[in-house]
Amino acid sequence: MVIFNRIKIGADTMPLHKLARAANRRIDILYEFADGSTSFDDIEDPLPFDIDAPVIEVSDKDFALFYRDLTEEMKKYKGKTAKFRAMAATDPKFPAGTCAIGRHIMTCCADDIAFCGLVSKVKDLSVVENSQWYIVTAEIDVRFSRMYGKKGPIFNVIKMEKTNAPEELVAT
């Protein structure tokens, strides 16, 4: 967290916002004004990937943000194609042709690290290895899945290429 203090009331905070975001995109920002009042920064940051590109390229460091935005605003991703590095999770209990593709994500602290996988349809599931890392290219759909128990994002996998694990195994 960064705290900017003694800010004049009504001052433009955008230059300070940009300064803090340049240091760390995930930092919390608090403004303390000259009268002692405070306000959390609520300036919307643009996503670090282009959701209007023919293929949304998601870097390793931005996977957690992609996952959160996708699961919170599914409709804006429907019909889009994304490319990212992720791990596959398979289970015989999953529906035929289905696996989960995702990463371990930490949202707050080490105690909350969890595998966040998304339902993925793969034409030839026999080539998918559990806990193997892949560069995945998939078209995103939104529909009901019994794996979610409700509507959710579904990756229709176009291509999966084996790859090495990312430098940081846990996305934040």
Tab-separated table of C-alpha atoms in Angstrom:
chain	number	residue	atom	x	y	z
A	1	MET	CA	0.000	0.000	0.000
A	2	VAL	CA	1.116	3.531	-0.675
A	3	ILE	CA	-0.294	6.531	1.168
A	4	PHE	CA	-0.028	10.014	-0.290
A	5	ASN	CA	-0.514	12.566	2.457
A	6	ARG	CA	-1.202	16.294	2.689
A	7	ILE	CA	-3.043	16.305	-0.638
A	8	LYS	CA	-4.938	19.517	-1.345
A	9	ILE	CA	-8.681	18.950	-1.367
A	10	GLY	CA	-9.879	18.794	-4.972
A	11	ALA	CA	-6.387	18.147	-6.346
A	12	ASP	CA	-5.972	15.943	-9.433
A	13	THR	CA	-4.758	12.565	-8.109
A	14	MET	CA	-4.153	10.993	-11.538
A	15	PRO	CA	-0.402	11.832	-11.595
A	16	LEU	CA	0.005	10.159	-8.190
A	17	HIS	CA	-2.077	7.184	-9.307
A	18	LYS	CA	0.133	6.704	-12.373
A	19	LEU	CA	3.286	7.012	-10.270
A	20	ALA	CA	2.121	4.307	-7.849
A	21	ARG	CA	0.887	1.996	-10.628
A	22	ALA	CA	4.213	2.303	-12.419
A	23	ALA	CA	5.852	0.838	-9.316
A	24	ASN	CA	3.298	-1.929	-8.823
A	25	ARG	CA	0.025	-2.526	-10.713
A	26	ARG	CA	-1.523	-4.295	-7.743
A	27	ILE	CA	-0.724	-1.744	-5.068
A	28	ASP	CA	-3.485	-0.204	-2.941
A	29	ILE	CA	-3.460	3.595	-2.927
A	30	LEU	CA	-4.803	5.852	-0.186
A	31	TYR	CA	-4.975	9.630	-0.349
A	32	GLU	CA	-4.837	11.581	2.910
A	33	PHE	CA	-6.040	15.124	2.430
A	34	ALA	CA	-4.872	18.296	4.163
A	35	ASP	CA	-8.033	18.366	6.302
A	36	GLY	CA	-7.282	14.857	7.654
A	37	SER	CA	-9.904	13.039	5.557
A	38	THR	CA	-8.888	10.008	3.500
A	39	SER	CA	-10.024	8.319	0.321
A	40	PHE	CA	-9.017	5.069	-1.357
A	41	ASP	CA	-8.012	5.356	-4.980
A	42	ASP	CA	-10.913	4.258	-7.178
A	43	ILE	CA	-9.457	5.078	-10.590
A	44	GLU	CA	-10.124	2.211	-12.990
A	45	ASP	CA	-6.930	0.864	-14.519
A	46	PRO	CA	-7.042	-0.426	-18.065
A	47	LEU	CA	-6.496	-4.156	-18.367
A	48	PRO	CA	-2.876	-5.100	-19.155
A	49	PHE	CA	-4.064	-7.116	-22.165
A	50	ASP	CA	-6.164	-6.140	-25.155
A	51	ILE	CA	-9.568	-7.842	-25.017
A	52	ASP	CA	-10.388	-6.489	-28.476
A	53	ALA	CA	-7.379	-8.141	-30.140
A	54	PRO	CA	-8.051	-11.141	-32.400
A	55	VAL	CA	-6.296	-13.216	-29.721
A	56	ILE	CA	-6.083	-11.925	-26.141
A	57	GLU	CA	-2.460	-12.537	-25.104
A	58	VAL	CA	-2.279	-13.002	-21.327
A	59	SER	CA	1.195	-12.864	-19.783
A	60	ASP	CA	2.095	-15.062	-16.816
A	61	LYS	CA	2.108	-12.094	-14.436
A	62	ASP	CA	-1.394	-11.072	-15.531
A	63	PHE	CA	-3.132	-14.459	-15.306
A	64	ALA	CA	-4.764	-13.795	-11.914
A	65	LEU	CA	-6.170	-10.501	-13.203
A	66	PHE	CA	-7.421	-12.245	-16.365
A	67	TYR	CA	-9.059	-14.968	-14.268
A	68	ARG	CA	-10.773	-12.459	-11.980
A	69	ASP	CA	-11.981	-10.241	-14.809
A	70	LEU	CA	-13.187	-13.240	-16.833
A	71	THR	CA	-15.129	-14.749	-13.940
A	72	GLU	CA	-16.601	-11.400	-12.868
A	73	GLU	CA	-17.479	-10.090	-16.351
A	74	MET	CA	-17.982	-13.228	-18.429
A	75	LYS	CA	-20.229	-11.660	-21.060
A	76	LYS	CA	-17.522	-9.330	-22.375
A	77	TYR	CA	-15.296	-12.361	-23.102
A	78	LYS	CA	-17.912	-14.543	-24.805
A	79	GLY	CA	-16.765	-15.433	-28.334
A	80	LYS	CA	-13.238	-14.076	-27.743
A	81	THR	CA	-10.064	-16.125	-28.149
A	82	ALA	CA	-7.357	-16.074	-25.483
A	83	LYS	CA	-3.819	-17.433	-25.276
A	84	PHE	CA	-2.093	-18.064	-21.937
A	85	ARG	CA	0.101	-20.474	-19.962
A	86	ALA	CA	-1.762	-22.735	-17.559
A	87	MET	CA	-1.793	-26.141	-15.925
A	88	ALA	CA	-4.244	-28.896	-16.787
A	89	ALA	CA	-6.181	-30.811	-14.167
A	90	THR	CA	-7.892	-34.035	-15.175
A	91	ASP	CA	-10.214	-36.289	-13.236
A	92	PRO	CA	-12.162	-39.372	-14.352
A	93	LYS	CA	-15.238	-37.834	-12.663
A	94	PHE	CA	-15.197	-34.900	-15.105
A	95	PRO	CA	-17.613	-35.068	-18.057
A	96	ALA	CA	-16.223	-36.660	-21.238
A	97	GLY	CA	-13.848	-34.391	-23.156
A	98	THR	CA	-13.523	-32.014	-20.205
A	99	CYS	CA	-10.629	-30.920	-18.026
A	100	ALA	CA	-9.893	-27.881	-15.902
A	101	ILE	CA	-7.263	-25.423	-17.064
A	102	GLY	CA	-5.902	-22.803	-14.699
A	103	ARG	CA	-3.284	-21.828	-12.161
A	104	HIS	CA	-2.749	-21.652	-8.452
A	105	ILE	CA	-3.761	-18.139	-7.427
A	106	MET	CA	-3.092	-16.197	-4.244
A	107	THR	CA	-5.542	-13.353	-3.687
A	108	CYS	CA	-4.512	-12.248	-0.213
A	109	CYS	CA	-1.970	-14.409	1.598
A	110	ALA	CA	-0.316	-17.816	1.391
A	111	ASP	CA	-3.209	-19.397	3.315
A	112	ASP	CA	-5.648	-18.673	0.479
A	113	ILE	CA	-3.647	-20.174	-2.412
A	114	ALA	CA	-5.968	-22.378	-4.462
A	115	PHE	CA	-6.045	-23.946	-7.897
A	116	CYS	CA	-8.425	-21.819	-9.950
A	117	GLY	CA	-9.356	-23.877	-12.947
A	118	LEU	CA	-11.882	-23.193	-15.637
A	119	VAL	CA	-13.959	-25.795	-17.419
A	120	SER	CA	-12.257	-26.648	-20.695
A	121	LYS	CA	-13.476	-28.718	-23.614
A	122	VAL	CA	-10.692	-30.578	-25.426
A	123	LYS	CA	-11.231	-32.629	-28.608
A	124	ASP	CA	-8.633	-35.272	-27.714
A	125	LEU	CA	-8.407	-35.464	-23.941
A	126	SER	CA	-5.986	-38.425	-24.180
A	127	VAL	CA	-3.148	-35.979	-24.950
A	128	VAL	CA	-3.797	-33.930	-21.789
A	129	GLU	CA	-1.632	-34.815	-18.795
A	130	ASN	CA	-2.640	-33.946	-15.257
A	131	SER	CA	-0.459	-31.186	-13.700
A	132	GLN	CA	1.308	-30.553	-17.039
A	133	TRP	CA	1.829	-26.943	-18.151
A	134	TYR	CA	0.545	-25.840	-21.548
A	135	ILE	CA	0.338	-22.791	-23.736
A	136	VAL	CA	-3.396	-22.795	-24.351
A	137	THR	CA	-5.326	-21.080	-27.109
A	138	ALA	CA	-9.053	-21.273	-26.532
A	139	GLU	CA	-12.286	-19.663	-27.569
A	140	ILE	CA	-14.325	-18.534	-24.588
A	141	ASP	CA	-17.980	-19.406	-24.231
A	142	VAL	CA	-20.359	-18.805	-21.349
A	143	ARG	CA	-22.883	-21.500	-20.544
A	144	PHE	CA	-24.079	-23.831	-17.822
A	145	SER	CA	-21.667	-26.500	-16.649
A	146	ARG	CA	-22.409	-29.048	-13.979
A	147	MET	CA	-18.786	-28.591	-12.860
A	148	TYR	CA	-19.712	-25.046	-11.802
A	149	GLY	CA	-23.313	-25.852	-10.942
A	150	LYS	CA	-24.253	-22.677	-12.807
A	151	LYS	CA	-23.319	-20.640	-15.881
A	152	GLY	CA	-19.624	-19.965	-16.205
A	153	PRO	CA	-16.767	-19.473	-18.631
A	154	ILE	CA	-15.976	-22.488	-20.795
A	155	PHE	CA	-12.732	-22.739	-22.762
A	156	ASN	CA	-13.198	-24.467	-26.113
A	157	VAL	CA	-9.561	-25.419	-26.618
A	158	ILE	CA	-8.194	-24.774	-30.083
A	159	LYS	CA	-4.571	-25.627	-29.327
A	160	MET	CA	-2.545	-26.910	-26.353
A	161	GLU	CA	1.236	-27.019	-26.538
A	162	LYS	CA	3.293	-28.519	-23.724
A	163	THR	CA	5.583	-25.995	-22.086
A	164	ASN	CA	7.620	-25.458	-18.967
A	165	ALA	CA	6.227	-24.036	-15.740
A	166	PRO	CA	6.282	-20.253	-15.371
A	167	GLU	CA	8.952	-18.579	-13.272
A	168	GLU	CA	6.335	-17.827	-10.597
A	169	LEU	CA	4.191	-20.907	-10.016
A	170	VAL	CA	1.536	-19.000	-8.074
A	171	ALA	CA	-0.278	-16.148	-9.826
A	172	THR	CA	-1.116	-13.110	-7.712
